[in-house]
Amino acid sequence: FSLFKVLSIPGEEISKKYGVHIETVRRWVRSGTLKAHKKVGCGKGWYVYENDLAIFVHDTEGTTTSYISTNH
């Protein structure tokens, strides 16, 4: 039993939210830049925990080659 609610976000939602192509998000996942988890028991797909996305955004903010725009 966990005291914390785990929120997950599908890759397609991440691509829409930050204005990047879904293949870009998949590349981040394959390279390990963005931590993702495979869905279990409900077909193909994967998801990103909200906290992992926040860490990714924080870690890439302010870099000269920032992965995403946080203006959305």
XYZ file of C-alpha atoms in Angstrom:
72
model
C 0.000 0.000 0.000
C 1.403 3.384 -0.980
C 0.601 6.669 0.698
C 1.388 8.530 -2.507
C -0.754 8.525 -5.623
C 1.314 7.799 -8.704
C 0.186 9.769 -11.740
C 1.299 8.605 -15.153
C 1.307 10.352 -18.500
C 1.198 8.637 -21.907
C 3.908 9.555 -24.405
C 1.379 10.998 -26.836
C 0.231 13.475 -24.203
C 3.824 14.533 -23.530
C 4.426 15.194 -27.228
C 1.284 17.339 -27.470
C 1.960 19.229 -24.242
C 5.498 20.215 -25.219
C 5.014 20.579 -28.964
C 7.396 17.831 -30.038
C 6.825 14.863 -32.329
C 5.998 11.536 -30.659
C 9.157 10.059 -32.227
C 11.195 12.651 -30.328
C 9.639 11.481 -27.066
C 10.327 7.852 -28.039
C 13.982 8.731 -28.733
C 14.292 10.294 -25.277
C 12.861 7.099 -23.786
C 15.091 4.752 -25.826
C 18.196 6.751 -24.931
C 17.285 6.794 -21.234
C 17.042 10.579 -21.147
C 13.391 10.314 -20.122
C 12.494 7.470 -17.790
C 9.453 5.467 -18.936
C 7.653 2.280 -17.938
C 5.915 -0.319 -20.095
C 2.209 -0.803 -19.589
C 1.358 -4.136 -18.032
C -1.668 -6.176 -19.019
C -3.392 -3.657 -21.273
C -1.720 -3.913 -24.648
C 1.268 -2.142 -26.059
C 2.498 1.180 -24.841
C 4.361 2.921 -22.092
C 3.913 5.784 -19.693
C 5.992 8.297 -17.758
C 5.483 9.066 -14.103
C 4.655 12.721 -13.538
C 7.622 13.068 -11.175
C 10.035 11.649 -13.789
C 8.718 14.142 -16.357
C 9.214 16.999 -13.882
C 12.816 15.874 -13.298
C 13.409 15.684 -17.063
C 12.009 19.184 -17.599
C 14.051 20.577 -14.699
C 17.264 18.913 -15.857
C 16.917 20.209 -19.426
C 15.782 23.760 -18.610
C 18.255 26.504 -19.308
C 20.602 24.405 -21.423
C 21.687 25.749 -24.765
C 20.228 22.660 -26.427
C 17.113 22.426 -24.296
C 15.049 19.394 -25.269
C 11.678 21.014 -24.740
C 10.097 24.391 -24.461
C 8.457 24.995 -21.100
C 6.402 27.875 -22.483
C 3.397 25.584 -23.155
